[in-house]
Short mmCIF file of C-alpha atoms and ligand atoms in Angstrom, two decimals:
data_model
loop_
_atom_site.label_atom_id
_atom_site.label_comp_id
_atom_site.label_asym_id
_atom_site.label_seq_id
_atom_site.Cartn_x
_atom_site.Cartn_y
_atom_site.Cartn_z
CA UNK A 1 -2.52 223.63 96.64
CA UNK A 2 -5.63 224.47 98.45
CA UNK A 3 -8.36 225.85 95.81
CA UNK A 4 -9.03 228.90 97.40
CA UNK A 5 -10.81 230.02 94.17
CA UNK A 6 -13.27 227.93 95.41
CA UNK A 7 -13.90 228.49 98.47
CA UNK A 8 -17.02 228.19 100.45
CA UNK A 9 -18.42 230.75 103.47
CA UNK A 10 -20.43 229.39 105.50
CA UNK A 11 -21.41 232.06 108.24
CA UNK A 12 -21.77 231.08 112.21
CA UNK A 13 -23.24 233.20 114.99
CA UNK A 14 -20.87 236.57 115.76
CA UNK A 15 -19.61 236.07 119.13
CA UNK A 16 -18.28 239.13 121.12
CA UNK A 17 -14.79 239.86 120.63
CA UNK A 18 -12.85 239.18 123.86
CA UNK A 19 -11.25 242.20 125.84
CA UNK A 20 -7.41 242.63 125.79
CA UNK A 21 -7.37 242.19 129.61
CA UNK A 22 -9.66 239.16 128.91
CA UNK A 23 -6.70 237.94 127.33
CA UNK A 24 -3.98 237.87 129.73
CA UNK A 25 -2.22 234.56 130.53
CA UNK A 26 -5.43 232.55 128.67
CA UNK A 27 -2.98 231.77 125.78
CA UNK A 28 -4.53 229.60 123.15
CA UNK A 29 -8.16 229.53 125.14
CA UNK A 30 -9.83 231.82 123.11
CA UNK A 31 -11.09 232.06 119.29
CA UNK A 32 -12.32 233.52 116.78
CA UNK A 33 -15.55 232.88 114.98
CA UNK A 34 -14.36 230.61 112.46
CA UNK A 35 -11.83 228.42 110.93
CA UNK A 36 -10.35 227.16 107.90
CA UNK A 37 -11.05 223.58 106.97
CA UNK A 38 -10.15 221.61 103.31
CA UNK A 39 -10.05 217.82 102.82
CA UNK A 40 -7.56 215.74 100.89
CA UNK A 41 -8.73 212.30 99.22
CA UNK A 42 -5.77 212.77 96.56
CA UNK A 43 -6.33 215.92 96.08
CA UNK A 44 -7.35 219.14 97.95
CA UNK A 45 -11.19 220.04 98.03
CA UNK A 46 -12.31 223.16 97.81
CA UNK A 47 -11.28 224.80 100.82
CA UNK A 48 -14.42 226.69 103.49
CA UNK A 49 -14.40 228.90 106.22
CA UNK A 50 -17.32 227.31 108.77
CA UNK A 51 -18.08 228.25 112.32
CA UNK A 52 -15.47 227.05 114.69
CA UNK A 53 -16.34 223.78 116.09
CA UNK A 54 -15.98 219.90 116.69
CA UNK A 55 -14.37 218.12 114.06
CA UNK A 56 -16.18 214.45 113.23
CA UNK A 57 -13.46 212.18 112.37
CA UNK A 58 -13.10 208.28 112.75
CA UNK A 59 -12.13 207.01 115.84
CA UNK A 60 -9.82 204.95 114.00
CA UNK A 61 -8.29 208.15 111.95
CA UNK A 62 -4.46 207.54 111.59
CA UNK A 63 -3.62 210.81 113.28
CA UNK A 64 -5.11 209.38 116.74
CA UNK A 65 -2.90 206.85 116.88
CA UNK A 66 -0.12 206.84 115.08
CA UNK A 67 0.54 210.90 115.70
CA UNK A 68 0.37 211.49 111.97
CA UNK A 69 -0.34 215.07 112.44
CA UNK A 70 1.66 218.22 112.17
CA UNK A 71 0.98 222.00 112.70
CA UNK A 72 2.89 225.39 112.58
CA UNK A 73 2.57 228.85 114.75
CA UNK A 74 2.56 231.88 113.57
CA UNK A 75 1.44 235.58 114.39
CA UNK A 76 -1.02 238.06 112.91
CA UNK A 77 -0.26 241.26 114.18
CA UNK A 78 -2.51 244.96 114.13
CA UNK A 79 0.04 248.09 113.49
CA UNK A 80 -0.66 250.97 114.72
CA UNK A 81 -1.42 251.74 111.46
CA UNK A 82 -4.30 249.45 111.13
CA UNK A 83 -2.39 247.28 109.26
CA UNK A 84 -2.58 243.70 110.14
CA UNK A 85 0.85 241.75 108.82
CA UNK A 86 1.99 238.50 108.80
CA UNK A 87 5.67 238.25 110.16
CA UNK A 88 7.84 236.11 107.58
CA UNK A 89 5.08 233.58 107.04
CA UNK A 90 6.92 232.35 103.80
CA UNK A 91 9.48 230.64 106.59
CA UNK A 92 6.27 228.97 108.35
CA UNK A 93 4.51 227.79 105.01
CA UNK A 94 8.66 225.87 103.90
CA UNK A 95 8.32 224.80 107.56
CA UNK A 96 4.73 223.39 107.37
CA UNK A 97 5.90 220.74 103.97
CA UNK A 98 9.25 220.04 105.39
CA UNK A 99 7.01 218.70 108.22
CA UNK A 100 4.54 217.05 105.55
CA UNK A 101 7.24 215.77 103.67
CA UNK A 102 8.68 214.03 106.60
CA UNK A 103 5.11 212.48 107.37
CA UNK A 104 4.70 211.09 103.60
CA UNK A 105 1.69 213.38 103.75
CA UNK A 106 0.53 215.99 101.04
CA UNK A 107 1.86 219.22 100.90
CA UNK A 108 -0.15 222.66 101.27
CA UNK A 109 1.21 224.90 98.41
CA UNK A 110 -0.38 228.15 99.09
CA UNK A 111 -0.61 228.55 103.93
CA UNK A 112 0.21 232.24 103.35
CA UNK A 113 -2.95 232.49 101.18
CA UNK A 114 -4.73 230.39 102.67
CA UNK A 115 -4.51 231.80 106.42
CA UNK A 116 -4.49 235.50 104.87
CA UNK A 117 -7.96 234.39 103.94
CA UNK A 118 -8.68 233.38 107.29
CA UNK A 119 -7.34 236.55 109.09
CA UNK A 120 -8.95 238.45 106.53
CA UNK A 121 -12.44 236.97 107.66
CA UNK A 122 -12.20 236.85 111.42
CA UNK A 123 -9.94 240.53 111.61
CA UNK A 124 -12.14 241.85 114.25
CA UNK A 125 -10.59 239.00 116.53
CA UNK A 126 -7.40 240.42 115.76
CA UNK A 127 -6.09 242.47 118.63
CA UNK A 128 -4.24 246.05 119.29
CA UNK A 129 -1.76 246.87 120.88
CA UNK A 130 2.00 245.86 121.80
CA UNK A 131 2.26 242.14 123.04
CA UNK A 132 -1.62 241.61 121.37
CA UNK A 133 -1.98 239.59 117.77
CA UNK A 134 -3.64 236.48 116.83
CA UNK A 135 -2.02 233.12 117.13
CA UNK A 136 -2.60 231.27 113.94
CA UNK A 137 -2.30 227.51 114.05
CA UNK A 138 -2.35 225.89 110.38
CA UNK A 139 -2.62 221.78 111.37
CA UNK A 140 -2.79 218.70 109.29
CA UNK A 141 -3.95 215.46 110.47
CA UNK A 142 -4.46 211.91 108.76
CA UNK A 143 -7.97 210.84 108.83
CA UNK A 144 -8.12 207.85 107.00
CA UNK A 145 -10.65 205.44 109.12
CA UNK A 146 -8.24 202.52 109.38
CA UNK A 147 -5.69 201.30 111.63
CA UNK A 148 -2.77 200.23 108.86
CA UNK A 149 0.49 202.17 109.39
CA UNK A 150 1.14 203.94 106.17
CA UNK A 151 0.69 207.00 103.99
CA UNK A 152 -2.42 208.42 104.61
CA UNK A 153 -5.06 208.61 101.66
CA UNK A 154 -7.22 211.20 103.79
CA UNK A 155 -6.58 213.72 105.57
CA UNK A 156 -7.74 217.34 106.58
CA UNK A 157 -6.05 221.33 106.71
CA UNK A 158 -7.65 223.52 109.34
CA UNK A 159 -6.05 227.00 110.49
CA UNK A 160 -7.43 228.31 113.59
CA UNK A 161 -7.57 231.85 114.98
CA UNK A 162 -6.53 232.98 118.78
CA UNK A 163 -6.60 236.28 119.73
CA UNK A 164 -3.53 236.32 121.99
CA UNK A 165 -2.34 238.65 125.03
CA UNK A 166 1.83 239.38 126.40
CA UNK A 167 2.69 235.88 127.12
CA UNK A 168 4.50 237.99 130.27
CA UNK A 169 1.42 239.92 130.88
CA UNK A 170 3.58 241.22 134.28
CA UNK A 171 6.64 242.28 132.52
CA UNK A 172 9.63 239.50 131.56
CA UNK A 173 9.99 237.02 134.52
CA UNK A 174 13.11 235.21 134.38
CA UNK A 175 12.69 231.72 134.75
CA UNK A 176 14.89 229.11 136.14
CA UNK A 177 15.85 226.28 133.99
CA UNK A 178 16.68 222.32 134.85
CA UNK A 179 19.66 221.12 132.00
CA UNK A 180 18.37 217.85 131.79
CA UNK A 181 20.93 215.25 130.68
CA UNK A 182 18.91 211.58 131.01
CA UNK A 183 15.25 212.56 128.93
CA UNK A 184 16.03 213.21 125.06
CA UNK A 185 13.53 215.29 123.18
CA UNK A 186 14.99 215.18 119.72
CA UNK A 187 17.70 213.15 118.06
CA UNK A 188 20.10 212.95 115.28
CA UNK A 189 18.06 211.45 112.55
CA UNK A 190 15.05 211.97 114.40
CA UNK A 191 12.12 214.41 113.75
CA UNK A 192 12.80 217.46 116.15
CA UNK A 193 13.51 219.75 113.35
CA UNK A 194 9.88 219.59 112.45
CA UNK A 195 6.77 220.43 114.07
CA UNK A 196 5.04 217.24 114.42
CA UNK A 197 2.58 216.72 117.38
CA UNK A 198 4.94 213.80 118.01
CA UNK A 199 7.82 215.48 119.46
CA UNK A 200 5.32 217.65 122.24
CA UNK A 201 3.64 215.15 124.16
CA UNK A 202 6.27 213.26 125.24
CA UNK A 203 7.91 216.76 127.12
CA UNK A 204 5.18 217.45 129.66
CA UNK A 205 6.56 214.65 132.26
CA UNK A 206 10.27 215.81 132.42
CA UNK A 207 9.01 219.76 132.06
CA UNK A 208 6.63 218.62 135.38
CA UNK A 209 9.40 216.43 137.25
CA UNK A 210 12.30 219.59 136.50
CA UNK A 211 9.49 221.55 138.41
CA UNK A 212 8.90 219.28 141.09
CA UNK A 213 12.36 218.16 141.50
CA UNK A 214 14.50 221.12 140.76
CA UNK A 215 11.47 224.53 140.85
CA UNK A 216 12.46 225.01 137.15
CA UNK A 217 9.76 226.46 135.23
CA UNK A 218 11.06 224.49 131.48
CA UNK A 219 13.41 221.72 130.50
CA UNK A 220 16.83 222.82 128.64
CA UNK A 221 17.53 219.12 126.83
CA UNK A 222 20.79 218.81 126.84
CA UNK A 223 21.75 215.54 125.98
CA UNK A 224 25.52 214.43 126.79
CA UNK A 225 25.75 217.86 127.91
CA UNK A 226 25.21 219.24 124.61
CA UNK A 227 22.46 221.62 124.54
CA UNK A 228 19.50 221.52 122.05
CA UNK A 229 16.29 223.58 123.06
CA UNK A 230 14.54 225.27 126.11
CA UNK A 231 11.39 223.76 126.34
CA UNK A 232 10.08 224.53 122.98
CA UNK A 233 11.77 227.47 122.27
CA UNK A 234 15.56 227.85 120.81
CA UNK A 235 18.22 228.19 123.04
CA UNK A 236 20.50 231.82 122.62
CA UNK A 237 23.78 232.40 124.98
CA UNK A 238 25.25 236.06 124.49
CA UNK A 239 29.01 235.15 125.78
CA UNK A 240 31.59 238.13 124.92
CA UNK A 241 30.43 239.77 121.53
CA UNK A 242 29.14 236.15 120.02
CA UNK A 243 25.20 235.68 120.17
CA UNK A 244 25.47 231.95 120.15
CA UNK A 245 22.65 229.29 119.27
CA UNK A 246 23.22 225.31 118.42
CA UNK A 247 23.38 224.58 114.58
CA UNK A 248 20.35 222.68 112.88
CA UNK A 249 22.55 220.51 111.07
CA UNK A 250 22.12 217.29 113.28
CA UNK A 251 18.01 217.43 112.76
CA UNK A 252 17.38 217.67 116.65
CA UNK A 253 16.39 221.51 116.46
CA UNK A 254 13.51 223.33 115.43
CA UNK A 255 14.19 225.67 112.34
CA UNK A 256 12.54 228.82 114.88
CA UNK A 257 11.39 231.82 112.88
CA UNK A 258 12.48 233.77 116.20
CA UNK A 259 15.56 232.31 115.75
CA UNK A 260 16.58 233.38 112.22
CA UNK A 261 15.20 236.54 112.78
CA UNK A 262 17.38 236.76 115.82
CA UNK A 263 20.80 235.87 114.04
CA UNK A 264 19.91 238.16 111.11
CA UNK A 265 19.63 241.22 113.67
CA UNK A 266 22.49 240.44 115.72
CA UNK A 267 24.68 242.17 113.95
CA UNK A 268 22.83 245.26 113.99
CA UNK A 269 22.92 244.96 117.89
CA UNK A 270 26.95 244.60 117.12
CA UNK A 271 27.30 240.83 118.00
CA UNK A 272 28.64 238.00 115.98
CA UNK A 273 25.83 235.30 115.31
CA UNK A 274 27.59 232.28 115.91
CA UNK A 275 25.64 228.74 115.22
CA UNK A 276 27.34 226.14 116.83
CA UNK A 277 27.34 222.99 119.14
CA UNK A 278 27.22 224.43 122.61
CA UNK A 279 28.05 222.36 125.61
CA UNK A 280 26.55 222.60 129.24
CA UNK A 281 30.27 223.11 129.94
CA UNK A 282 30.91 226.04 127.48
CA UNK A 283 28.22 227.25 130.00
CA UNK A 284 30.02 226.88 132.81
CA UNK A 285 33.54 228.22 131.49
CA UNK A 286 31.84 231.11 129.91
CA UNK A 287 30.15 232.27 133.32
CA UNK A 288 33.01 231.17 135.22
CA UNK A 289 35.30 233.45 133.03
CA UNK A 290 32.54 236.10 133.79
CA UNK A 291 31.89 236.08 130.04
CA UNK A 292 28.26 234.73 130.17
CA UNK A 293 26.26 237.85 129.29
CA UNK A 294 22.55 236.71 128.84
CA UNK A 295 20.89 233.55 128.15
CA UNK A 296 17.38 233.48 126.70
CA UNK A 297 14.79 231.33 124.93
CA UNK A 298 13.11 232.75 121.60
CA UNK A 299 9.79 231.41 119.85
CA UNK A 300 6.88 232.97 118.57
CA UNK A 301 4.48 232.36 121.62
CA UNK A 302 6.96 234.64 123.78
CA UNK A 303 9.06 235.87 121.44
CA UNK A 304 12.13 236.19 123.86
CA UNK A 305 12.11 234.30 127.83
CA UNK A 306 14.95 235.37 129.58
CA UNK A 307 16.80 232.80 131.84
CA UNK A 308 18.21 233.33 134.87
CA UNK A 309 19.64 230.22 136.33
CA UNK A 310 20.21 227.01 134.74
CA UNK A 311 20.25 224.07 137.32
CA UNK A 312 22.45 221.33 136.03
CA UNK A 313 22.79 217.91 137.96
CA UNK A 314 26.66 218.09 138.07
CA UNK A 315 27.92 221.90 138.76
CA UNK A 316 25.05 223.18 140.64
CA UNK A 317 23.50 226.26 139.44
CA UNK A 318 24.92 228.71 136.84
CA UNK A 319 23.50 232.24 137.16
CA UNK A 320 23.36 234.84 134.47
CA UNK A 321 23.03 238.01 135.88
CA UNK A 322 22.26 240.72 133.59
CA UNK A 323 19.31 241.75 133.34
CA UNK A 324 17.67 245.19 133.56
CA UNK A 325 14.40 246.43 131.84
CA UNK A 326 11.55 244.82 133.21
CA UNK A 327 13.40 241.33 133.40
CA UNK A 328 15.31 241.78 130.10
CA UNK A 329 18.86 241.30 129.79
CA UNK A 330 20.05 244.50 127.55
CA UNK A 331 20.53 242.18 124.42
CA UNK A 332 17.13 239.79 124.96
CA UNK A 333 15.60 243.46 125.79
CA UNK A 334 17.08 245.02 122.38
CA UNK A 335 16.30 242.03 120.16
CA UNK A 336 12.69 242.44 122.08
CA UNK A 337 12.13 245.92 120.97
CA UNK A 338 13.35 245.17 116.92
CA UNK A 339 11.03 242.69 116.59
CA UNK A 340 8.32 244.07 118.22
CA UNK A 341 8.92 247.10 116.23
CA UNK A 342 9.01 244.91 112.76
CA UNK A 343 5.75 242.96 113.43
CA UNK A 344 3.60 246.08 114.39
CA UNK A 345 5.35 247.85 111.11
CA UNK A 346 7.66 250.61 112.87
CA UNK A 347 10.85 249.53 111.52
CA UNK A 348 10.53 250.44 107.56
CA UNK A 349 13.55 248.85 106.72
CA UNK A 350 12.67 245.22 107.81
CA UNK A 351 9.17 245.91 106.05
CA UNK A 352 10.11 242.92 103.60
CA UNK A 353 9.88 240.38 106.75
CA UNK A 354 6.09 241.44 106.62
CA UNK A 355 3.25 240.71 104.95
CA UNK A 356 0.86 242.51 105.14
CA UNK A 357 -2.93 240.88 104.99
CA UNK A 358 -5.68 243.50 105.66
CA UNK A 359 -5.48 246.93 105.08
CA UNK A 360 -7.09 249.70 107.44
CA UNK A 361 -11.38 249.66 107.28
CA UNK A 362 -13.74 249.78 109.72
CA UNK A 363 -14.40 246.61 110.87
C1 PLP Q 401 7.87 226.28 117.34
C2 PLP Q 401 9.09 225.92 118.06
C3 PLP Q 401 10.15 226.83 118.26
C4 PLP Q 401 10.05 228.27 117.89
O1 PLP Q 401 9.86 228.49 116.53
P1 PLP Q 401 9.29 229.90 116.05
O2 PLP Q 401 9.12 229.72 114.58
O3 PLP Q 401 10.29 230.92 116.40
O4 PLP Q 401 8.01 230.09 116.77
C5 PLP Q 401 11.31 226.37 118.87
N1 PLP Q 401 11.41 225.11 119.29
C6 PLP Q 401 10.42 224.21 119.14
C7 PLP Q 401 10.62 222.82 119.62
C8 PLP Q 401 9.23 224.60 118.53
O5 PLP Q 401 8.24 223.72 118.40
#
């Protein structure tokens, strides 16, 4: 539990806030004056917001080499009300110690609080406008100054602030995927159901080869032809009336906030949310059948990517052709407008998936 009680202000130069067109396409470039820190030697220190800066830790600090690190994403968004909200952050903070747990490292009781307090501080970096909100990302590392693999006795919270821009600034661009069958990202029994630095890394060399080879723009794993995740984002398939997304149960998928929200509202939309194991082939029959609706990746950064063509080393390529507003396929494009209408607080009956964090002042 971080003692936020006791936390400590300590006030840094006020920068200018960036532009919303200063924004565009710089995701995760920008922030805002200050950040969260808190230590843990056994238990959590009190907890301050400082200027943002360099961190000083050992050059021998667990987390550089054995990845003991993890971190979570999450929005802050500005409704047109004034109102900033946090969008189902109670998911993110179970996400953040399932993560902690898995790392033998200590758990951080109170995230919603704790970045609340940050957005509070810093809510002139927090944008208006549809497709604008600040990118909160809560991270742990191990900073205990030795080189021993095992449980960390140190280590440090810090939440950071980005004020963030449409992650299609030009409208939805459908992007052409590469199912790759031979480079795992996750596993059964592994770690790719949390968010642990680990697991990211280790994805840039296939995601640049599918470009290279193939002119994909991500990597849909799909190991033994059973698909897992595009890039890091969950996978969805609309085929008939079944919105269809792989199950969590082997460990090798991300829990995605996107993604529950996105089988919760499907049946609003009037489709069947169906999690289950999802073959490269199912692909294929279902577009050969001319069943294959839409296909889209979902994650906070974009919230929805739709895909156009998945390029798969046995069959060639396998189109999906619907799409119509701005790049959107009419389901990606409907789940698009829900959500956008929950985290900007339009939609009064999904006003329980919000939190919301500061209330309307002049700033
Ligand atoms: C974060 C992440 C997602 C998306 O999760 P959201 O909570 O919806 O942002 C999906 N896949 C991977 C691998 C991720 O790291």
């Amino acid at each position: 539990m971080l003692k936020l009680s006791k936390l400590v202000v300590k006030e840094g130069a006020r920068r200018k806030v960036p532009r919303n067109d200063e924004l565009k396409g710089a995701f995760g470039k920008v922030f805002s004056d200050h950040m969260l820190v808190a230590e843990w030697d056994g238990e959590w220190g009190a907890p301050r917001i400082e200027p943002f800066g360099d961190l000083k830790i050992s050059p021998a600090a667990s987390s550089l080499h054995y990845a003991l690190q993890c971190f979570e994403g999450m929005k802050a968004y500005r409704g047109d009300d004034d109102v900033i909200r946090l969008f189902r952050p109670d998911l993110n903070a179970a996400r953040l110690n399932e993560s902690l747990d898995r790392l033998a490292m200590p758990r951080v009781e109170n995230l919603v609080e704790a970045v609340g307090t940050l957005v509070s501080h810093d809510r002139r970096f927090v944008p208006s406008g549809d497709g604008f909100a600040a990118y909160l990302r809560p991270t742990v590392i191990a900073t205990d100054p030795h080189l021993g693999v095992g449980p960390p006795n140190r280590c440090l919270f810090f939440a950071l602030l980005s004020p963030v821009g449409p992650y299609f600034p030009a409208g939805f661009n459908p992007i052409v995927v590469y199912a790759d069958t031979q480079y795992v990202r996750a596993w059964p029994g592994g770690c790719g159901g949390n968010k642990v630095g680990a697991n990211y890394g280790p994805t840039i060399l296939p995601q640049q080869l599918a470009a290279r080879r193939h002119g994909a723009s991500q990597v849909l794993y799909c190991p033994d032809g059973r698909i897992t995740e595009v890039g890091s984002m969950n996978f969805f398939a609309v085929v008939g009336d079944d919105l269809i997304t792989p199950p969590l149960d082997m460990g090798d998928i991300l829990p995605g906030v996107t993604r529950r929200s996105i089988l919760d509202l499907a049946p609003d939309l009037g489709l069947n949310p169906v999690e289950r194991p999802f073959h490269l082939e199912d692909l294929h029959e279902a577009a050969r059948t001319g069943r294959l609706r839409e296909v889209f990746g979902a994650g906070t950064a974009a919230i929805v990517a739709p895909i156009k063509a998945i390029v798969t080393d046995q069959g060639g390529t396998i189109s999906t052709t619907a799409t119509s507003v701005e790049g959107l396929g009419p389901v990606a494009g409907a789940l698009f407008s829900r959500l956008t209408d929950i985290h900007y607080g339009r939609d009064p009956s999904h006003a329980h998936w919000t939190v919301p964090i500061v209330q309307p002042t002049k700033n």
